[in-house]
Coordinates of N, CA, C and O in Angstrom, one line a residue:
M35 N 0.8 -1.1 0.0 CA 0.0 0.0 -0.1 C 0.8 1.4 -0.1 O 1.8 1.5 0.9
S36 N 0.6 2.1 -0.9 CA 1.4 3.4 -1.0 C 0.9 4.3 -0.2 O -0.1 4.3 0.5
F37 N 1.7 5.4 0.1 CA 1.5 6.4 1.0 C 0.1 7.3 0.6 O -0.7 7.5 1.3
R38 N 0.1 7.6 -0.7 CA -1.0 8.2 -1.2 C -2.4 7.4 -1.1 O -3.5 8.0 -0.8
L39 N -2.4 6.2 -1.3 CA -3.5 5.2 -1.1 C -3.8 5.3 0.4 O -5.0 5.4 0.8
A40 N -2.8 5.1 1.4 CA -3.2 5.2 2.7 C -3.8 6.7 2.9 O -4.6 6.6 3.9
A41 N -3.4 7.6 2.4 CA -4.1 9.1 2.7 C -5.4 9.1 2.3 O -6.4 9.6 2.8
V42 N -5.6 8.5 1.1 CA -7.2 8.4 0.5 C -8.0 7.8 1.6 O -9.0 8.1 1.8
R43 N -7.4 6.7 2.0 CA -8.3 5.8 3.0 C -8.6 6.5 4.4 O -9.5 6.7 4.9
T44 N -7.5 7.1 4.7 CA -7.6 8.1 5.9 C -8.5 9.1 5.8 O -9.5 9.5 6.6
A45 N -8.5 9.8 4.5 CA -9.5 11.0 4.2 C -11.0 10.3 4.1 O -11.9 11.1 4.8
W46 N -11.2 9.3 3.7 CA -12.5 8.6 3.4 C -13.1 8.1 5.0 O -14.1 8.5 5.3
D47 N -12.1 7.6 5.7 CA -12.5 7.5 7.1 C -12.6 8.4 7.9 O -13.8 8.5 8.6
L48 N -12.1 9.6 7.7 CA -12.4 10.7 8.4 C -13.7 11.3 8.2 O -14.4 12.0 8.9
Q49 N -14.0 11.4 6.8 CA -15.3 11.8 6.1 C -16.4 11.2 6.7 O -17.5 11.6 7.1
A50 N -16.2 9.8 6.8 CA -17.3 8.9 7.3 C -17.6 9.1 8.7 O -18.9 9.1 9.2
A51 N -16.4 9.2 9.4 CA -16.7 9.4 11.0 C -17.3 10.6 11.2 O -18.1 10.9 12.2
T52 N -17.2 11.7 10.6 CA -17.6 13.1 10.9 C -19.1 13.5 10.1 O -19.5 14.2 10.6
G53 N -19.4 12.4 9.2 CA -20.7 12.6 8.7 C -20.6 13.7 7.4 O -21.8 13.9 6.9
S54 N -19.6 14.2 7.1 CA -19.6 15.1 5.9 C -19.5 14.5 4.6 O -19.3 13.2 4.8
P55 N -19.8 15.2 3.6 CA -19.8 14.6 2.4 C -18.7 13.9 1.8 O -17.7 14.1 2.4
T56 N -18.8 12.8 1.0 CA -17.6 12.2 0.5 C -16.8 12.9 -0.3 O -16.9 13.9 -0.9
P57 N -15.4 13.0 0.3 CA -14.5 13.8 -0.4 C -14.0 13.4 -2.0 O -14.2 12.3 -2.1
G58 N -13.6 14.4 -2.6 CA -13.0 14.2 -4.0 C -11.7 13.6 -4.0 O -11.0 13.2 -3.0
P59 N -11.2 13.3 -5.1 CA -9.9 12.6 -5.2 C -8.9 13.7 -4.7 O -9.0 14.7 -5.0
L60 N -7.8 13.0 -4.3 CA -6.7 13.7 -4.0 C -5.9 14.3 -5.2 O -6.0 13.6 -6.4
P61 N -5.3 15.4 -5.2 CA -4.6 16.0 -6.3 C -3.6 15.1 -6.9 O -2.8 14.5 -5.9
G62 N -3.4 14.8 -8.0 CA -2.3 14.0 -8.6 C -0.9 14.8 -8.7 O -1.0 16.0 -8.5
P63 N 0.0 14.2 -9.2 CA 1.3 14.9 -9.2 C 1.3 16.1 -10.1 O 2.1 16.9 -9.7
E64 N 0.6 15.9 -11.1 CA 0.5 16.9 -12.3 C -0.2 18.0 -11.8 O -0.2 19.2 -12.1
E65 N -1.0 18.0 -10.8 CA -1.8 19.0 -10.2 C -1.4 19.8 -9.0 O -1.9 20.8 -8.5
S66 N -0.3 19.2 -8.3 CA 0.0 19.8 -7.1 C 1.3 21.0 -7.5 O 1.4 21.3 -8.6
D67 N 1.4 21.6 -6.4 CA 2.3 22.9 -6.5 C 3.8 22.3 -6.4 O 4.7 23.2 -6.4
A68 N 4.2 21.1 -6.4 CA 5.5 20.7 -6.4 C 6.3 21.0 -7.4 O 5.9 20.8 -8.6
T69 N 7.6 21.3 -7.4 CA 8.6 21.7 -8.4 C 9.4 20.6 -8.4 O 9.8 19.9 -7.4
V70 N 9.8 20.2 -9.8 CA 10.8 19.1 -9.9 C 12.1 19.7 -10.3 O 12.3 20.3 -11.2
A71 N 13.1 19.3 -9.4 CA 14.6 19.7 -9.9 C 15.0 18.5 -10.8 O 15.1 17.6 -10.8
E72 N 15.7 19.4 -11.9 CA 16.3 18.5 -13.0 C 17.8 18.1 -12.6 O 18.4 18.9 -12.1
R73 N 18.2 16.8 -12.9 CA 19.4 16.4 -12.5 C 20.3 17.1 -13.5 O 20.1 16.9 -14.7
Q74 N 21.3 17.6 -13.0 CA 22.3 18.3 -13.8 C 23.7 17.4 -13.9 O 24.0 16.6 -13.0
L75 N 24.1 17.3 -15.1 CA 25.3 16.6 -15.3 C 26.5 17.2 -14.4 O 26.9 18.3 -14.9
Q76 N 27.3 16.2 -13.6 CA 28.3 16.8 -12.9 C 29.6 16.2 -13.7 O 29.5 15.0 -13.7
R77 N 30.5 17.0 -14.1 CA 31.8 16.5 -14.6 C 32.9 16.7 -13.7 O 32.9 17.5 -12.9
T78 N 33.6 15.5 -13.3 CA 34.8 15.7 -12.3 C 35.9 16.1 -13.2 O 36.2 15.7 -14.3
Q79 N 37.0 16.9 -12.5 CA 37.9 17.3 -13.0 C 38.9 16.3 -13.0 O 39.1 15.6 -12.0
P80 N 39.7 16.1 -14.0 CA 40.9 15.0 -13.9 C 41.9 15.5 -12.8 O 42.1 16.7 -12.5
P81 N 42.7 14.6 -12.2 CA 43.6 15.0 -11.1 C 44.6 15.7 -11.6 O 45.1 15.5 -12.8
R82 N 45.1 16.9 -10.8 CA 46.3 17.5 -11.1 C 47.5 16.6 -11.0 O 47.8 15.5 -10.4
L83 N 48.4 16.8 -12.0 CA 49.5 16.1 -12.4 C 50.8 17.0 -11.6 O 50.9 18.1 -11.6
Y84 N 51.7 16.2 -11.1 CA 52.9 16.6 -10.5 C 54.1 16.1 -11.0 O 54.2 14.8 -11.3
Q85 N 55.3 16.8 -11.1 CA 56.6 16.2 -11.9 C 57.3 15.9 -10.7 O 57.4 16.7 -9.6
V86 N 58.1 14.9 -10.6 CA 59.1 14.4 -9.7 C 60.5 15.0 -10.3 O 60.7 14.4 -11.5
L87 N 61.1 15.7 -9.6 CA 62.3 16.2 -9.9 C 63.5 15.7 -9.1 O 63.5 15.5 -8.0
L88 N 64.7 15.4 -9.7 CA 65.7 14.9 -9.0 C 66.7 16.2 -9.1 O 66.9 16.8 -10.2
L89 N 67.4 16.5 -7.9 CA 68.3 17.7 -7.9 C 69.9 17.2 -8.0 O 70.1 16.2 -7.2
N90 N 70.6 18.0 -8.6 CA 72.0 17.5 -8.8 C 72.8 18.0 -7.4 O 72.3 19.2 -6.6
D91 N 73.6 17.2 -7.2 CA 74.6 17.5 -6.1 C 76.1 17.0 -6.4 O 76.1 16.1 -7.4
D92 N 76.9 17.2 -5.9 CA 78.5 16.9 -6.0 C 78.8 15.6 -5.6 O 80.1 15.3 -5.7
F93 N 78.0 15.0 -4.7 CA 78.4 13.8 -4.1 C 77.7 12.6 -4.5 O 78.5 11.3 -4.3
T94 N 76.8 12.5 -5.0 CA 75.9 11.3 -5.3 C 76.5 10.9 -6.6 O 76.6 11.6 -7.7
P95 N 76.9 9.5 -6.7 CA 77.3 8.9 -8.0 C 76.6 8.8 -9.3 O 75.3 8.8 -8.9
M96 N 76.9 9.1 -10.3 CA 76.0 9.2 -11.4 C 75.2 7.6 -11.5 O 74.4 7.7 -12.0
E97 N 76.1 6.6 -11.4 CA 75.4 5.4 -11.3 C 74.4 5.1 -10.6 O 73.2 4.4 -10.7
F98 N 74.5 5.7 -9.2 CA 73.5 5.8 -8.3 C 72.1 6.3 -9.0 O 70.9 5.9 -8.8
V99 N 72.4 7.5 -9.5 CA 71.3 8.2 -10.1 C 70.6 7.5 -11.2 O 69.3 7.2 -11.4
V100 N 71.3 6.8 -11.9 CA 70.8 5.9 -13.1 C 70.0 4.8 -12.6 O 69.1 4.5 -13.0
M101 N 70.5 4.3 -11.4 CA 69.9 3.1 -11.0 C 68.5 3.5 -10.5 O 67.5 2.8 -10.4
V102 N 68.5 4.8 -9.5 CA 67.2 5.3 -9.1 C 66.3 5.5 -10.4 O 64.9 5.0 -10.0
L103 N 66.8 6.1 -11.5 CA 65.8 6.2 -12.4 C 65.1 5.0 -13.1 O 63.9 5.0 -13.4
Q104 N 65.9 3.9 -13.2 CA 65.6 2.5 -13.6 C 64.7 2.0 -12.8 O 63.4 1.4 -13.0
E105 N 65.1 1.9 -11.5 CA 64.1 1.1 -10.5 C 63.1 1.9 -10.0 O 61.9 1.0 -9.9
F106 N 63.0 3.0 -9.8 CA 61.8 3.8 -9.2 C 60.9 4.3 -10.3 O 59.7 4.6 -10.1
F107 N 61.5 4.7 -11.4 CA 60.7 5.3 -12.4 C 60.6 4.6 -13.8 O 60.0 5.1 -14.9
R108 N 61.1 3.3 -13.8 CA 61.3 2.2 -14.9 C 61.5 2.8 -16.2 O 60.9 2.8 -17.2
H109 N 62.7 3.7 -16.3 CA 63.3 4.1 -17.5 C 64.2 3.0 -17.7 O 65.0 2.4 -17.1
D110 N 64.5 2.9 -19.2 CA 65.5 2.1 -19.6 C 66.8 2.7 -19.5 O 67.1 4.0 -19.1
L111 N 67.9 2.1 -19.7 CA 69.3 2.6 -19.4 C 69.6 3.7 -20.2 O 70.0 4.7 -19.6
D112 N 69.2 3.9 -21.4 CA 69.6 4.9 -22.5 C 68.7 6.3 -21.8 O 69.4 7.2 -21.6
T113 N 67.5 6.3 -21.6 CA 66.6 7.2 -21.0 C 67.2 7.8 -19.7 O 67.3 8.8 -19.5
A114 N 67.5 6.7 -18.8 CA 67.9 7.1 -17.5 C 69.4 7.6 -17.6 O 69.5 8.7 -16.7
T115 N 70.1 7.2 -18.5 CA 71.4 8.1 -18.7 C 71.3 9.6 -19.2 O 71.9 10.4 -18.6
L116 N 70.4 9.7 -20.0 CA 70.1 11.1 -20.6 C 69.4 11.9 -19.6 O 70.0 13.2 -19.4
I117 N 68.6 11.4 -18.6 CA 68.0 12.2 -17.6 C 69.1 12.6 -16.5 O 69.3 13.6 -16.2
M118 N 69.9 11.7 -16.2 CA 71.0 11.7 -15.4 C 71.8 13.0 -15.8 O 72.3 13.7 -15.1
L119 N 72.4 12.9 -17.2 CA 73.1 13.9 -17.8 C 72.4 15.3 -17.6 O 73.2 16.4 -17.5
K120 N 71.1 15.4 -17.9 CA 70.5 16.5 -17.8 C 70.4 17.1 -16.4 O 70.6 18.3 -16.1
I121 N 70.2 16.2 -15.5 CA 70.5 16.6 -13.9 C 71.9 17.2 -13.8 O 71.9 18.4 -13.1
H122 N 72.9 16.7 -14.3 CA 74.2 17.0 -13.8 C 74.5 18.3 -14.6 O 75.3 19.1 -14.0
H123 N 74.0 18.5 -15.7 CA 74.4 19.8 -16.5 C 73.5 20.9 -16.0 O 74.0 22.1 -16.1
E124 N 72.2 20.5 -15.8 CA 71.1 21.8 -15.7 C 70.8 21.9 -14.3 O 70.1 22.7 -13.9
G125 N 71.2 21.0 -13.3 CA 70.9 21.3 -12.0 C 69.8 20.4 -11.4 O 69.6 20.1 -10.3
R126 N 68.8 20.0 -12.4 CA 67.7 19.3 -12.0 C 67.2 18.6 -13.3 O 67.2 19.1 -14.4
G127 N 66.3 17.6 -13.0 CA 65.7 16.9 -14.2 C 64.4 16.2 -13.7 O 64.2 15.8 -12.7
V128 N 63.5 16.2 -14.6 CA 62.2 15.6 -14.4 C 62.2 14.1 -14.8 O 62.7 13.4 -15.7
C129 N 62.0 13.4 -13.7 CA 61.9 12.0 -13.6 C 60.7 11.3 -14.1 O 60.6 10.2 -14.7
G130 N 59.6 12.1 -13.9 CA 58.2 11.6 -14.3 C 57.1 12.4 -14.0 O 57.4 13.4 -13.2
V131 N 55.9 12.2 -14.5 CA 54.7 13.1 -14.0 C 53.6 12.1 -13.7 O 53.2 11.2 -14.2
F132 N 53.4 12.5 -12.5 CA 52.2 11.6 -11.7 C 51.1 12.4 -11.0 O 51.4 13.4 -10.8
T133 N 50.2 11.7 -10.5 CA 49.0 12.1 -9.7 C 49.8 12.6 -8.3 O 50.9 12.0 -8.1
K134 N 49.1 13.4 -7.5 CA 49.8 13.8 -6.4 C 50.2 12.5 -5.5 O 51.2 12.8 -4.9
D135 N 49.2 11.6 -5.2 CA 49.8 10.7 -4.2 C 51.0 9.7 -4.8 O 51.8 9.4 -4.0
V136 N 50.9 9.4 -6.1 CA 52.0 8.7 -6.7 C 53.2 9.3 -6.5 O 54.3 8.9 -6.3
A137 N 53.3 10.6 -6.9 CA 54.4 11.5 -6.9 C 55.0 11.5 -5.6 O 56.3 11.4 -5.4
A138 N 54.2 11.7 -4.6 CA 54.7 11.9 -3.2 C 55.3 10.5 -2.7 O 56.3 10.6 -1.9
T139 N 54.7 9.4 -3.2 CA 55.3 8.2 -2.7 C 56.7 7.9 -3.4 O 57.6 7.3 -2.7
K140 N 56.7 8.4 -4.6 CA 58.0 8.2 -5.4 C 59.1 8.9 -4.8 O 60.3 8.6 -4.6
V141 N 58.7 10.2 -4.4 CA 59.9 11.1 -3.6 C 60.2 10.4 -2.3 O 61.5 10.5 -2.2
E142 N 59.5 9.9 -1.6 CA 59.7 9.3 -0.3 C 60.7 8.2 -0.6 O 61.5 7.8 0.1
L143 N 60.4 7.3 -1.7 CA 60.9 6.1 -1.9 C 62.5 6.5 -2.6 O 63.4 6.0 -1.8
V144 N 62.6 7.3 -3.1 CA 63.8 7.9 -3.7 C 64.6 8.4 -2.6 O 65.8 8.1 -2.4
L145 N 64.0 9.3 -1.6 CA 64.9 10.0 -0.5 C 65.2 8.7 0.6 O 66.3 8.8 1.1
S146 N 64.5 7.8 0.6 CA 64.8 6.8 1.7 C 65.9 5.9 1.0 O 66.8 5.5 1.7
A147 N 66.0 5.5 -0.1 CA 66.9 4.9 -0.9 C 68.3 5.6 -0.7 O 69.3 4.8 -0.6
A148 N 68.2 6.8 -1.2 CA 69.4 7.7 -0.8 C 70.0 7.7 0.4 O 71.1 7.7 0.6
Q149 N 69.1 7.8 1.3 CA 69.6 7.7 2.7 C 70.2 6.6 3.1 O 71.2 6.4 3.8
R150 N 69.6 5.4 2.9 CA 70.1 4.1 3.2 C 71.5 3.9 2.3 O 72.5 3.3 3.0
A151 N 71.7 4.4 1.1 CA 73.0 4.3 0.4 C 73.9 5.3 1.0 O 75.1 5.2 0.5
G152 N 73.5 6.1 1.8 CA 74.3 7.3 2.4 C 74.8 8.3 1.3 O 75.8 8.9 1.5
H153 N 73.8 8.6 0.4 CA 73.9 9.8 -0.6 C 72.9 11.0 -0.1 O 71.8 10.6 0.1
P154 N 73.5 12.1 -0.5 CA 72.7 13.1 -0.2 C 71.7 13.6 -1.2 O 71.1 14.9 -1.5
L155 N 71.4 12.6 -2.4 CA 70.5 13.0 -3.4 C 69.3 13.6 -2.7 O 68.5 13.1 -1.9
Q156 N 68.6 14.8 -3.5 CA 67.3 15.2 -3.2 C 66.4 15.3 -4.3 O 66.8 15.1 -5.5
C157 N 65.2 14.8 -3.9 CA 64.0 14.6 -4.9 C 62.9 15.4 -4.3 O 62.6 15.4 -3.2
T158 N 62.3 16.1 -5.3 CA 61.1 17.0 -4.8 C 59.9 16.8 -6.1 O 60.2 16.0 -7.1
M159 N 58.9 17.3 -5.7 CA 57.7 17.2 -6.6 C 57.2 18.7 -6.9 O 57.1 19.5 -5.7
E160 N 56.7 19.0 -7.9 CA 56.1 20.4 -8.1 C 55.0 20.2 -9.2 O 55.0 19.2 -9.9
A161 N 54.0 20.9 -9.1 CA 52.8 20.8 -10.0 C 53.3 21.1 -11.6 O 54.1 22.1 -11.8
A162 N 52.8 20.2 -12.3 CA 53.1 20.2 -13.7 C 52.4 21.4 -14.6 O 51.5 21.9 -14.2

């Protein structure tokens, strides 16, 4: 039994108990003053991307930087070597572009690997 049907029965029962004339039908949805809100299409924005950067220093061996690029960023040997040389000559280089959570995780992994190996390699992230 729906609510509307229950309301009709209650109105009939009330009319019969008070002795007043039989009530008319309840107004339908098209006759009521209710407004209908239209569903609007919501578009989600794609997640912001962040660059993970390695910074140059004079103490971290080039081989370690290449190993980091291969292990944590999945670059092949040639690409890792080119990125390492860019870091060496320009002071910093982009290792990859990721969503915020992934970029932050990669930064932490690189920093902990550098610390374990005893190297002062610095890794940061910035909005792409």
